[in-house]
Amino acid sequence: MIPAANPAVKDFFHRRVVSFMGSVRVDLSKRKCCKKGKLILYYLLSEDFHFERNIVETLKDSNSKSKVLSIDPSLAYKVADLSLAAWGRKEMKLAENEMPGLMAVRQKYGKDKPLQGLKVMGSLHMTIQTAMLIETLEPLGADVRWASCNIFSTQDHAAAAIAKAGRTAVFAWKGETLEEYWWCTEQALTWPDGSGPDMIVDDGGDATMMVFQGIKVEKDPSLVEKKYDNKEFQIIMERLGASLKTSNDRWTKVAANIRGVSEETTTGVHRLYQMAQDGELPFPAINVNDSVTKSKFDNLYGCRESLADGIKRATDVMVAGKVVVICGYGDVGKGCGQSMRGLGARVLITEIDPICALQAVMEGYEVVTMEDAAKIGDIFITATGCCDVIGREHLEQMKNEAIVCNIGHFDSEIDTNYLETTEGCTRENIKPQVDKWTLKSGRSILLLAEGRLVNLGCATGHPSFVMSNSFTNQCLAQIMLATEQLENKVYTLPKKLDEEVARLHLGRLGAKVTKLTQQQADYLGIPIDGLYKPEYYRY
Ligand code: NAD
Ligand code: RBV
């Protein structure tokens, strides 16, 4: 084994490993492992090899005053603690039974390997469920690199399990700073030979945005000289400014090579349609969110379980009898409403869309405005995908120790900027991802996950079973991108595949579907084996 006793030798070897990592990864993916590669592999697999949390500090560009963390394409991974890998692996093993869709994809497409030779970059919460997705893309032939799509959503044992397996390069840990987050995204977008991905699995559109803004900056370098009010956008522009110093066409070339992106969530899909409308979509895109077996399951039933999980783990508060205000009554809001009502809360809804507002009323909820709700709510949950839903004026009116959280994709829904920048607002950290803010009113609120998605920041996101539906769609979308010539448009997956995904999940729940007789099929005018519904059916 590796000469671990002598620290100097170990350090020397460690550095050699890092510098050889890129070539070894290529060797391994071809299953040709040279002697040196094998030695390095043993080292990688040993518990000894892991980067300490503060390694990112050492990645800072020492030659400049820039805050931009340097990219190291040869780095195999950056996770919080590799020793968590065995725990992660055990939970992945348990997830197999709960993810029949993904297991069926492995079996059905594992032989033909439709993703063979293709590089897939993922920007999606690095959870146990996502680890299962990664290990489904791998046997389909993909060469995978991964980052999380939120600074709080990584399950460190899941990231460790993926890092330790040594096939996918993963850059993710719970509690990244925004600078580290964008470093992770760029690391995952950069292969050891400097090239970019063939395909992207995106959740919220951050990976797509990095490529898109990269192209914009290369067309108009003055963009990186500007100062931006949005702190996160400023960080992205600083990264792209650093990239521009080394190449003025890197992102343009990266984009030209991309066959397409498959997008997981409502907000990311919204961004894609906006780009398409403006004629700016840089490559084909598949809207996975609007597969029925995604949004009508994950967004609804997933949130119905993981919302309460997040609030409970963060606060242990009794929900029964409380007034819970849910902003937005779309798929996510509907799941949140059921969840809170199920625990005995009195649920109030805010909505802008009269159809969704009417749905809420018909379900027996009260529909109110934030102005009215702010003073009476005990727990506030934003689920809109919009911005400025809970403003400073609302925060200042809230009851003492009201709980405030968001389950929408971005942290734009609650005016946390007010809390952070206003003199007279003070913060007391209770524990990670739970802060007590005292406001000018003299009252306090409990803010969860700094206004980022509470189910992934304060708990572990949706359960495996529902994510199997979402991620089976992701796999089918990646296969579509790999095997079809698509235009720069936003596509949805064919309904036939939606029905197939649902079918794959029925057995696990012991459901038996009725088969049409030929006579019934003729009467309805549909084939015995589907499609069962027309395109316009809304479920
Ligand atoms: P949706 O479009 O179905 O629902 C959003 C609803 O909010 C709509 O009905 C809209 O009319 C309403 N709305 C918009 N602005 C509003 C405002 N200012 N005040 C009140 N209501 C307003 O979207 P969805 O699928 O329910 O997703 C909502 C958000 O949750 C998105 O950001 C999505 O990406 C995210 N999401 C998160 C998870 C998770 O696990 N945390 C899961 C799925 C989706
Ligand atoms: N989501 N992922 C998980 N356990 O990995 N939980 C929720 C998980 C996804 C979900 O599909 C949603 O659309 C997206 O997170 C919002 O970022």
XYZ file of C-alpha atoms and ligand atoms in Angstrom:
600
model
C 0.000 0.000 0.000
C 1.022 3.669 0.009
C 3.915 4.753 2.238
C 1.739 6.539 4.745
C 4.176 6.613 7.636
C 6.490 9.303 6.312
C 4.581 12.600 5.989
C 7.045 14.081 3.499
C 6.744 11.069 1.189
C 3.008 11.104 1.640
C 2.800 14.778 0.804
C 4.962 14.291 -2.284
C 2.797 11.385 -3.397
C -0.372 13.321 -2.665
C 0.713 16.128 -4.955
C 1.743 13.689 -7.682
C -1.674 12.051 -7.451
C -3.416 15.374 -7.904
C -1.337 16.211 -10.939
C -1.909 12.793 -12.540
C -5.593 12.633 -11.722
C -6.823 13.824 -15.071
C -5.060 11.199 -17.147
C -5.948 8.438 -14.713
C -9.632 9.274 -14.897
C -9.483 8.956 -18.653
C -7.669 5.615 -18.355
C -10.244 4.317 -15.920
C -13.182 5.302 -18.060
C -11.663 3.237 -20.874
C -11.129 0.436 -18.356
C -7.437 0.419 -19.327
C -5.495 1.017 -16.175
C -1.737 1.418 -16.439
C 0.489 0.384 -13.535
C 0.917 3.967 -12.360
C -2.814 4.471 -12.730
C -3.531 1.406 -10.594
C -1.268 2.639 -7.854
C -3.021 5.972 -7.874
C -6.371 4.251 -7.893
C -5.452 2.291 -4.774
C -4.431 5.534 -3.167
C -7.659 7.210 -4.189
C -9.683 4.385 -2.752
C -7.812 4.440 0.525
C -9.252 6.447 3.395
C -6.062 8.508 3.363
C -6.938 10.432 0.280
C -9.269 13.262 0.939
C -9.100 17.003 0.737
C -9.593 18.969 3.864
C -12.430 21.488 3.860
C -10.040 24.392 3.691
C -8.334 23.240 0.510
C -10.454 25.742 -1.378
C -8.480 28.427 0.395
C -5.329 27.042 -1.127
C -6.922 27.120 -4.553
C -7.073 30.893 -4.517
C -5.031 32.448 -7.252
C -1.938 33.372 -5.296
C -0.592 35.596 -8.093
C -3.418 38.086 -7.990
C -5.535 40.001 -5.526
C -8.597 38.373 -7.092
C -11.097 36.610 -4.838
C -11.752 34.142 -7.647
C -10.881 30.568 -6.681
C -8.730 28.887 -9.318
C -10.003 25.994 -11.360
C -8.009 22.772 -11.216
C -9.316 20.447 -13.930
C -7.168 17.595 -12.646
C -8.862 17.555 -9.240
C -10.882 14.348 -8.883
C -13.304 15.644 -6.278
C -13.884 18.053 -3.448
C -16.212 16.861 -0.729
C -16.503 17.529 3.015
C -15.425 14.169 4.387
C -14.556 11.071 2.400
C -14.858 8.874 5.477
C -18.660 9.242 5.182
C -18.592 7.176 1.984
C -19.541 3.822 3.556
C -22.638 5.361 5.176
C -23.613 6.972 1.878
C -23.160 3.666 0.072
C -25.424 1.841 2.565
C -28.192 4.412 2.056
C -27.794 4.116 -1.710
C -28.196 0.357 -1.392
C -31.463 0.930 0.522
C -32.618 3.406 -2.128
C -32.458 0.682 -4.815
C -35.695 -0.797 -3.518
C -37.368 2.605 -3.580
C -36.201 3.643 -7.038
C -37.658 1.039 -9.409
C -37.627 3.429 -12.361
C -33.899 4.053 -12.144
C -33.184 0.346 -11.625
C -35.254 -0.469 -14.737
C -33.316 2.122 -16.759
C -30.024 0.529 -15.665
C -31.299 -2.856 -16.780
C -32.920 -1.757 -20.031
C -30.182 0.549 -21.342
C -27.106 -0.827 -19.550
C -26.256 -3.156 -22.447
C -26.643 -0.684 -25.333
C -24.994 2.195 -23.470
C -26.714 5.052 -25.346
C -24.550 7.626 -23.522
C -21.254 5.921 -24.396
C -18.439 8.382 -24.956
C -20.523 11.373 -23.896
C -19.569 13.792 -21.142
C -22.448 14.685 -18.824
C -22.267 17.559 -16.341
C -24.848 17.738 -13.564
C -25.872 20.730 -11.461
C -28.450 19.201 -9.125
C -28.735 18.773 -5.328
C -26.029 16.223 -4.394
C -28.296 13.931 -2.344
C -28.591 10.153 -1.989
C -31.252 10.219 -4.719
C -28.949 12.139 -7.029
C -26.128 9.703 -6.279
C -28.499 7.019 -7.576
C -29.104 9.095 -10.721
C -25.358 9.494 -11.239
C -24.866 5.744 -10.879
C -27.562 5.212 -13.497
C -25.961 7.600 -16.002
C -22.565 5.922 -15.525
C -23.543 2.399 -16.710
C -25.315 3.991 -19.673
C -21.815 4.989 -20.757
C -21.587 8.611 -19.599
C -18.447 10.267 -18.256
C -19.978 12.332 -15.440
C -18.991 15.408 -13.422
C -21.274 16.860 -10.746
C -21.941 19.901 -8.538
C -24.900 20.708 -6.332
C -27.391 23.384 -7.386
C -27.693 24.891 -3.919
C -25.165 25.796 -1.226
C -27.057 23.901 1.519
C -28.526 20.889 -0.280
C -25.612 18.442 -0.421
C -25.792 15.342 1.753
C -22.117 14.946 2.557
C -22.311 11.157 2.825
C -23.851 10.954 -0.662
C -21.103 13.146 -2.128
C -18.496 11.050 -0.332
C -19.902 7.793 -1.731
C -19.690 9.157 -5.271
C -16.183 10.555 -4.738
C -14.949 7.298 -3.257
C -16.325 5.210 -6.126
C -13.918 7.260 -8.247
C -15.865 7.270 -11.484
C -17.643 10.638 -11.274
C -15.817 13.821 -10.345
C -17.940 15.514 -7.690
C -17.574 18.994 -6.196
C -20.144 19.565 -3.463
C -20.486 19.938 0.275
C -23.153 21.230 2.637
C -22.599 24.870 3.522
C -20.656 26.179 0.542
C -20.085 29.918 0.276
C -21.402 31.481 -2.932
C -17.818 31.805 -4.206
C -17.261 28.101 -3.549
C -20.605 27.230 -5.132
C -19.662 28.832 -8.450
C -16.193 27.316 -8.230
C -17.838 23.885 -7.877
C -20.077 24.589 -10.869
C -17.147 25.597 -13.044
C -15.064 22.638 -11.826
C -17.871 20.312 -12.871
C -18.108 22.037 -16.260
C -14.374 21.601 -16.895
C -12.986 18.187 -17.924
C -9.329 17.338 -17.251
C -8.411 18.117 -20.873
C -10.027 21.547 -20.542
C -13.088 20.648 -22.610
C -16.719 21.086 -21.541
C -19.670 18.699 -21.442
C -21.693 17.170 -24.268
C -24.825 17.365 -22.161
C -26.048 19.046 -18.972
C -28.487 17.885 -16.292
C -29.575 21.178 -14.771
C -31.785 22.071 -11.825
C -32.686 25.736 -11.789
C -30.509 26.535 -14.790
C -27.277 27.620 -13.089
C -24.973 25.490 -15.265
C -26.758 26.671 -18.393
C -26.513 30.229 -17.116
C -22.780 29.981 -16.564
C -22.258 28.856 -20.171
C -24.750 31.427 -21.454
C -23.193 34.333 -19.554
C -19.762 33.048 -20.598
C -20.720 33.462 -24.248
C -22.136 36.938 -23.553
C -18.961 38.049 -21.810
C -16.816 36.773 -24.673
C -18.937 38.817 -27.097
C -18.835 41.906 -24.880
C -15.889 41.870 -22.425
C -17.031 45.192 -20.923
C -19.697 43.191 -19.038
C -17.098 41.956 -16.563
C -15.948 45.472 -15.783
C -19.399 46.526 -14.539
C -20.490 46.385 -10.879
C -23.689 44.496 -10.203
C -26.114 45.026 -7.303
C -26.851 41.319 -7.129
C -24.055 39.813 -5.045
C -24.307 36.381 -6.655
C -24.288 37.767 -10.189
C -21.211 39.809 -9.290
C -19.464 36.575 -8.223
C -20.377 34.858 -11.504
C -19.083 37.828 -13.491
C -15.831 37.830 -11.536
C -15.377 34.113 -12.362
C -16.089 34.776 -16.026
C -13.717 37.744 -15.938
C -10.958 35.432 -14.713
C -11.802 32.926 -17.445
C -11.675 35.695 -20.064
C -8.065 36.428 -19.080
C -7.043 32.928 -20.149
C -9.260 32.559 -23.220
C -11.631 34.794 -25.153
C -13.576 31.951 -26.758
C -13.644 29.175 -24.139
C -17.396 29.334 -23.368
C -18.337 29.904 -27.005
C -16.556 26.643 -27.849
C -18.040 24.861 -24.832
C -21.565 25.890 -25.891
C -20.975 24.833 -29.499
C -20.147 21.312 -28.302
C -23.231 20.933 -26.081
C -25.924 18.656 -27.518
C -28.424 19.931 -24.971
C -29.644 20.331 -21.427
C -32.389 18.525 -19.512
C -33.931 20.807 -16.882
C -35.402 19.529 -13.633
C -37.440 22.316 -12.102
C -40.204 24.855 -12.809
C -37.967 27.886 -12.321
C -35.199 26.515 -14.568
C -37.725 25.665 -17.253
C -39.102 29.211 -16.993
C -35.612 30.577 -17.660
C -35.247 28.289 -20.714
C -38.538 29.394 -22.296
C -37.543 33.028 -21.731
C -34.231 32.429 -23.527
C -36.022 30.625 -26.359
C -38.507 33.492 -26.659
C -35.645 35.968 -26.938
C -33.999 33.739 -29.574
C -31.041 33.230 -27.212
C -31.255 29.529 -26.347
C -27.667 28.350 -26.912
C -28.524 24.641 -27.370
C -31.547 22.277 -27.364
C -33.338 21.856 -24.053
C -35.678 19.261 -22.589
C -38.244 20.392 -20.043
C -38.273 17.440 -17.651
C -40.343 19.324 -15.062
C -43.477 19.237 -17.185
C -43.518 15.498 -17.667
C -46.655 14.600 -15.723
C -44.716 12.001 -13.743
C -42.407 14.807 -12.589
C -44.342 17.954 -11.678
C -47.582 16.255 -10.643
C -45.635 13.937 -8.331
C -42.315 15.436 -7.198
C -43.558 19.030 -6.852
C -46.796 17.906 -5.191
C -46.266 14.676 -3.219
C -42.535 15.263 -2.757
C -43.106 18.637 -1.101
C -46.036 17.195 0.862
C -43.466 15.080 2.732
C -40.211 17.030 2.630
C -41.641 20.431 3.634
C -42.772 19.186 7.039
C -39.485 17.299 7.404
C -37.537 20.547 6.910
C -39.652 22.622 9.319
C -39.619 19.900 11.986
C -35.872 19.206 11.838
C -35.195 22.927 12.023
C -37.620 23.951 14.764
C -39.422 20.941 16.302
C -42.470 23.214 16.343
C -45.977 21.845 16.820
C -47.812 22.553 13.578
C -51.301 21.577 14.770
C -53.461 24.582 15.565
C -51.041 27.068 13.986
C -51.866 29.505 11.200
C -49.715 28.552 8.212
C -49.501 30.969 5.293
C -48.503 29.430 1.966
C -47.605 31.824 -0.842
C -48.351 30.264 -4.239
C -50.846 27.494 -4.923
C -49.217 25.778 -7.899
C -48.014 22.163 -7.758
C -45.643 22.840 -4.853
C -48.123 25.040 -2.955
C -50.793 22.349 -3.270
C -48.455 19.764 -1.720
C -47.455 22.179 1.042
C -51.102 22.935 1.794
C -51.979 19.245 2.137
C -48.955 18.685 4.334
C -49.691 21.471 6.800
C -53.424 20.774 6.879
C -52.655 17.087 7.464
C -50.759 18.080 10.597
C -53.735 20.115 11.819
C -52.767 23.642 10.782
C -55.205 26.350 9.653
C -53.924 27.093 6.160
C -54.100 30.459 4.384
C -53.069 30.838 0.741
C -51.858 33.853 -1.254
C -52.125 33.695 -5.061
C -51.954 36.008 -8.068
C -53.669 33.622 -10.508
C -57.467 33.520 -10.199
C -57.614 29.880 -11.348
C -55.194 28.677 -8.659
C -56.859 30.957 -6.107
C -60.233 29.398 -6.932
C -58.735 25.904 -6.633
C -57.493 26.842 -3.161
C -60.881 28.124 -2.064
C -62.598 24.979 -3.396
C -60.210 22.923 -1.272
C -61.437 24.851 1.748
C -58.445 27.136 2.251
C -58.797 30.857 2.873
C -57.257 32.985 0.133
C -55.793 36.210 1.475
C -53.144 38.815 0.664
C -49.768 39.000 2.405
C -50.810 42.358 3.852
C -53.585 40.604 5.788
C -51.679 37.406 6.480
C -48.435 38.973 7.761
C -49.901 39.876 11.143
C -51.673 36.584 11.829
C -49.415 33.812 10.517
C -47.326 31.561 12.744
C -45.487 29.870 9.871
C -44.871 31.380 6.412
C -43.860 29.288 3.383
C -43.126 30.773 -0.048
C -43.667 28.446 -3.018
C -44.036 30.765 -6.005
C -40.800 30.855 -8.020
C -41.377 34.643 -7.969
C -39.401 37.411 -6.222
C -40.172 39.742 -3.285
C -43.160 37.724 -2.099
C -42.466 38.382 1.579
C -41.143 41.923 1.749
C -39.594 43.986 4.545
C -42.968 45.538 5.364
C -44.379 42.036 5.942
C -41.411 40.847 8.015
C -41.750 43.880 10.293
C -45.423 43.122 10.950
C -45.019 39.468 11.871
C -45.776 37.974 15.290
C -42.889 37.341 17.638
C -40.989 34.134 16.663
C -42.986 33.538 13.509
C -41.241 30.924 11.353
C -40.361 32.080 7.825
C -39.148 29.788 5.070
C -39.117 29.192 1.316
C -39.505 25.998 -0.704
C -39.229 27.626 -4.157
C -36.013 27.101 -6.100
C -34.272 30.421 -5.465
C -33.824 32.614 -2.403
C -35.501 35.539 -4.174
C -38.896 35.070 -2.506
C -38.132 36.528 0.958
C -36.404 39.901 1.389
C -33.445 38.507 3.333
C -31.365 41.382 2.006
C -33.372 43.687 4.279
C -32.395 41.624 7.306
C -28.748 41.474 6.321
C -28.273 45.129 5.434
C -30.542 47.033 7.812
C -29.123 48.589 10.917
C -31.336 47.516 13.791
C -31.846 43.988 12.448
C -29.713 41.536 14.412
C -29.008 37.876 13.869
C -28.609 35.095 16.378
C -27.641 31.749 14.925
C -29.509 28.941 16.669
C -27.875 26.124 14.697
C -26.810 25.609 11.064
C -29.549 26.873 8.737
C -31.686 28.289 11.591
C -31.385 31.988 12.463
C -33.336 34.152 14.856
C -33.533 37.668 13.447
C -34.661 40.516 15.698
C -36.228 43.278 13.656
C -36.773 46.983 14.131
C -40.217 46.169 15.493
C -38.454 44.588 18.468
C -40.015 41.255 17.574
C -38.076 38.279 16.214
C -38.590 35.817 13.388
C -36.994 32.414 12.802
C -35.570 32.304 9.266
C -34.825 28.815 7.928
C -31.998 27.996 5.493
C -31.377 31.725 4.926
C -34.464 31.759 2.696
C -33.196 28.962 0.435
C -35.227 25.804 -0.189
C -36.132 24.599 3.295
C -36.730 20.954 2.425
C -33.189 20.560 1.085
C -31.476 23.040 3.409
C -32.992 21.848 6.694
C -33.803 18.241 5.691
C -32.751 15.897 2.896
C -35.159 16.796 0.088
C -37.776 14.489 -1.350
C -37.818 10.752 -0.628
C -36.282 8.305 -3.084
C -39.511 6.901 -4.474
C -40.799 10.177 -5.871
C -37.316 11.148 -7.094
C -37.180 7.865 -9.007
C -40.036 9.224 -11.139
C -38.259 12.546 -11.718
C -34.876 10.989 -12.405
C -36.193 8.273 -14.715
C -37.459 11.173 -16.817
C -34.014 12.786 -16.549
C -32.362 9.608 -17.880
C -34.838 9.360 -20.766
C -34.208 13.042 -21.560
C -30.434 12.486 -21.608
C -30.920 9.524 -23.955
C -33.090 11.715 -26.215
C -30.389 14.409 -26.296
C -27.746 11.796 -27.055
C -29.600 9.993 -29.816
C -31.675 12.624 -31.625
C -30.732 15.686 -33.632
C -32.665 18.476 -31.964
C -33.039 22.158 -32.759
C -32.362 24.988 -30.312
C -35.859 24.735 -28.859
C -37.423 23.602 -25.588
C -38.913 20.094 -25.912
C -40.953 17.934 -23.555
C -40.658 14.155 -23.489
C -43.296 12.190 -25.440
C -46.377 11.253 -23.416
C -45.729 7.580 -24.184
C -42.606 7.797 -22.009
C -44.586 9.518 -19.248
C -47.000 6.584 -19.146
C -44.034 4.193 -19.130
C -42.406 5.983 -16.179
C -45.648 5.736 -14.191
C -46.004 2.043 -15.048
C -42.493 1.329 -13.768
C -43.491 2.628 -10.327
C -46.800 0.837 -9.834
C -45.438 -2.596 -8.966
C -43.506 -1.354 -5.932
C -46.789 -0.070 -4.490
C -48.741 -3.246 -5.265
C -51.083 -1.502 -7.705
C -52.760 -3.514 -10.455
C -53.814 -1.550 -13.522
C -56.961 -2.597 -15.379
C -56.419 -3.660 -18.987
C -58.887 -2.406 -21.596
C -60.809 -5.009 -23.588
C -60.671 -4.547 -27.355
C -64.324 -3.560 -27.240
C -63.663 -0.882 -24.623
C -60.633 0.373 -26.525
C -62.715 0.675 -29.697
C -65.456 2.446 -27.759
C -62.992 5.039 -26.398
C -61.047 5.179 -29.649
C -57.673 4.545 -27.979
C -55.146 1.693 -28.253
C -55.176 -0.999 -25.529
C -51.553 -0.128 -24.649
C -52.000 3.665 -24.677
C -51.678 6.592 -25.144
C -54.594 6.863 -22.764
C -55.036 10.608 -22.781
C -54.878 13.342 -25.422
C -52.154 16.013 -25.273
C -54.602 18.562 -23.852
C -55.569 16.446 -20.838
C -54.377 18.169 -17.639
C -54.323 15.409 -14.965
P -46.152 26.677 -10.282
O -45.961 27.643 -11.387
O -46.990 25.473 -10.480
O -46.732 27.429 -8.989
C -46.312 28.681 -8.541
C -47.565 29.459 -8.156
O -47.196 30.681 -7.527
C -48.403 29.820 -9.378
O -49.731 29.351 -9.224
C -48.350 31.351 -9.408
O -49.559 31.921 -9.876
C -48.088 31.688 -7.960
N -47.416 32.978 -7.758
C -46.479 33.576 -8.529
N -46.103 34.749 -8.004
C -46.820 34.905 -6.868
C -46.861 35.920 -5.883
N -46.107 37.005 -5.975
N -47.701 35.745 -4.834
C -48.495 34.656 -4.727
N -48.481 33.651 -5.643
C -47.666 33.780 -6.696
O -44.686 26.249 -9.817
P -44.329 25.001 -8.871
O -44.055 23.829 -9.723
O -45.331 24.928 -7.809
O -42.916 25.484 -8.305
C -42.788 26.572 -7.422
C -41.309 26.773 -7.077
O -40.842 25.639 -6.359
C -40.384 26.883 -8.272
O -39.334 27.733 -7.961
C -39.868 25.470 -8.442
O -38.689 25.434 -9.180
C -39.706 25.050 -7.027
N -39.724 23.617 -6.697
C -39.096 23.272 -5.538
C -39.112 21.964 -5.115
C -38.379 21.579 -3.877
O -38.134 20.394 -3.675
N -38.026 22.511 -3.015
C -39.778 20.991 -5.857
C -40.408 21.364 -7.034
C -40.377 22.690 -7.445
N -35.358 17.752 -5.512
N -34.372 16.898 -5.409
C -34.500 16.281 -4.256
N -33.946 14.498 -2.767
O -32.604 14.980 -4.417
N -35.542 16.747 -3.614
C -36.100 17.688 -4.405
C -33.600 15.201 -3.809
C -35.529 18.576 -6.714
C -36.956 18.608 -7.240
O -37.042 17.798 -8.387
C -37.213 20.068 -7.567
O -37.748 20.267 -8.839
C -35.842 20.689 -7.424
O -35.199 19.901 -6.434
C -35.845 22.137 -6.996
O -34.533 22.580 -6.965
